[in-house]
């Protein structure tokens, strides 16, 4: 894990080895503007603790991420916005360090576009799945 963290672009930003347009910093989190934004004000909020996926980060290093994203959304003046957190390549994660996007949606053309291929559910199957998941928590 240490070698992955050493090579991680976000860890380098946390250490000050790569500059960023910092919006907020605490002992456990850092927020900065995305350099390839989907819209004006697109920001990233990251835990300083390195982990590739949400499940790799200790809970106490996750507690600030959404409150910071909320503060950035309010400060940016975004009325409509997406909060996004991807885990793994097929889930569209590009940087192997947990990060939360705050993406303003100022109009139908800028910001994030989403496809939502919902399916019809069998209620008995959903009930069984809920019980399976609850039994493992």
Coordinates of C-alpha atoms in Angstrom, one line a residue:
X1 CA 0.0 0.0 0.0
X2 CA 2.9 2.4 0.8
X3 CA 4.2 2.2 -2.8
X4 CA 0.8 2.9 -4.2
X5 CA 0.4 5.9 -2.0
X6 CA 3.9 7.1 -2.9
X7 CA 2.9 7.1 -6.6
X8 CA -0.6 8.4 -6.1
X9 CA -1.3 11.8 -7.6
X10 CA -3.7 12.8 -4.9
X11 CA -1.2 11.8 -2.2
X12 CA 1.3 14.0 -3.9
X13 CA -1.2 16.9 -3.8
X14 CA -1.8 16.3 -0.1
X15 CA 2.0 16.4 0.5
X16 CA 2.4 19.6 -1.5
X17 CA 4.5 17.9 -4.2
X18 CA 1.9 18.8 -6.8
X19 CA 0.1 22.2 -6.7
X20 CA -3.7 22.5 -6.5
X21 CA -6.3 25.2 -6.3
X22 CA -7.1 24.4 -2.6
X23 CA -10.6 25.2 -1.3
X24 CA -10.5 23.6 2.1
X25 CA -8.1 21.6 4.3
X26 CA -8.3 19.9 7.7
X27 CA -6.3 17.2 9.4
X28 CA -8.1 14.5 7.6
X29 CA -9.4 16.0 4.3
X30 CA -8.5 18.2 1.4
X31 CA -10.7 19.9 -1.2
X32 CA -9.6 21.5 -4.4
X33 CA -10.9 22.4 -7.9
X34 CA -10.9 19.7 -10.5
X35 CA -8.4 20.6 -13.3
X36 CA -10.6 18.9 -15.9
X37 CA -14.0 20.2 -14.7
X38 CA -17.4 19.2 -16.1
X39 CA -18.6 22.6 -15.1
X40 CA -17.5 25.8 -13.3
X41 CA -16.9 25.0 -9.7
X42 CA -16.4 21.2 -10.1
X43 CA -14.4 20.3 -7.0
X44 CA -12.9 17.2 -5.4
X45 CA -12.9 16.3 -1.7
X46 CA -10.4 13.6 -0.7
X47 CA -9.4 11.9 2.6
X48 CA -5.8 12.4 3.3
X49 CA -5.6 8.7 4.2
X50 CA -4.7 6.8 1.0
X51 CA -7.2 4.1 -0.1
X52 CA -8.3 3.1 -3.5
X53 CA -11.9 2.4 -2.7
X54 CA -14.4 3.7 -0.1
X55 CA -14.2 0.3 1.7
X56 CA -10.4 0.9 2.1
X57 CA -10.8 4.0 4.2
X58 CA -11.3 4.0 8.0
X59 CA -14.7 5.4 8.9
X60 CA -13.1 8.3 10.9
X61 CA -11.4 9.5 7.8
X62 CA -14.7 9.6 5.9
X63 CA -16.8 11.8 8.3
X64 CA -15.8 15.2 6.8
X65 CA -16.2 14.4 3.1
X66 CA -19.9 15.1 2.6
X67 CA -20.0 18.1 4.9
X68 CA -17.1 19.6 3.0
X69 CA -18.8 18.9 -0.4
X70 CA -22.0 20.5 1.0
X71 CA -20.0 23.7 2.0
X72 CA -18.4 23.9 -1.4
X73 CA -21.8 23.5 -3.1
X74 CA -23.2 26.3 -1.0
X75 CA -20.1 28.6 -1.5
X76 CA -20.1 28.0 -5.3
X77 CA -23.8 29.1 -5.5
X78 CA -24.8 25.9 -7.3
X79 CA -28.5 25.4 -7.1
X80 CA -28.4 22.1 -8.8
X81 CA -25.4 19.7 -8.5
X82 CA -24.3 16.1 -8.3
X83 CA -22.3 14.5 -5.6
X84 CA -20.4 11.5 -7.0
X85 CA -18.1 8.9 -5.6
X86 CA -16.9 6.1 -7.9
X87 CA -15.1 2.8 -6.8
X88 CA -13.2 0.8 -9.5
X89 CA -12.5 1.2 -13.2
X90 CA -15.8 -0.2 -14.5
X91 CA -17.5 2.2 -12.1
X92 CA -15.6 5.1 -13.8
X93 CA -13.0 5.7 -11.1
X94 CA -9.9 7.3 -12.8
X95 CA -7.7 8.0 -9.8
X96 CA -7.0 5.2 -7.4
X97 CA -7.6 7.3 -4.3
X98 CA -11.0 7.9 -2.8
X99 CA -12.5 11.2 -3.9
X100 CA -15.9 12.8 -3.9
X101 CA -16.9 15.1 -6.8
X102 CA -19.1 18.1 -6.3
X103 CA -20.3 18.9 -9.8
X104 CA -22.5 22.0 -10.3
X105 CA -25.2 21.4 -12.9
X106 CA -25.9 25.0 -14.2
X107 CA -27.9 23.8 -17.3
X108 CA -28.7 20.7 -19.3
X109 CA -25.4 20.9 -21.2
X110 CA -22.8 21.4 -18.5
X111 CA -22.1 19.3 -15.6
X112 CA -22.7 15.6 -15.2
X113 CA -25.0 13.6 -17.5
X114 CA -26.4 10.3 -16.2
X115 CA -28.0 7.3 -17.7
X116 CA -30.2 5.3 -15.3
X117 CA -31.1 1.9 -16.8
X118 CA -33.5 0.9 -14.1
X119 CA -35.1 -2.5 -14.0
X120 CA -38.4 -3.9 -12.8
X121 CA -37.9 -5.8 -9.5
X122 CA -39.4 -9.0 -8.1
X123 CA -40.4 -8.1 -4.5
X124 CA -39.6 -11.6 -3.2
X125 CA -36.1 -11.4 -4.7
X126 CA -35.7 -7.9 -3.2
X127 CA -36.8 -9.1 0.3
X128 CA -34.3 -12.0 0.1
X129 CA -31.5 -9.7 -1.0
X130 CA -32.3 -7.3 1.8
X131 CA -32.1 -10.1 4.3
X132 CA -28.8 -11.4 2.9
X133 CA -27.2 -7.9 3.0
X134 CA -28.5 -7.2 6.5
X135 CA -27.1 -10.5 7.8
X136 CA -23.6 -9.5 6.7
X137 CA -23.6 -6.0 8.2

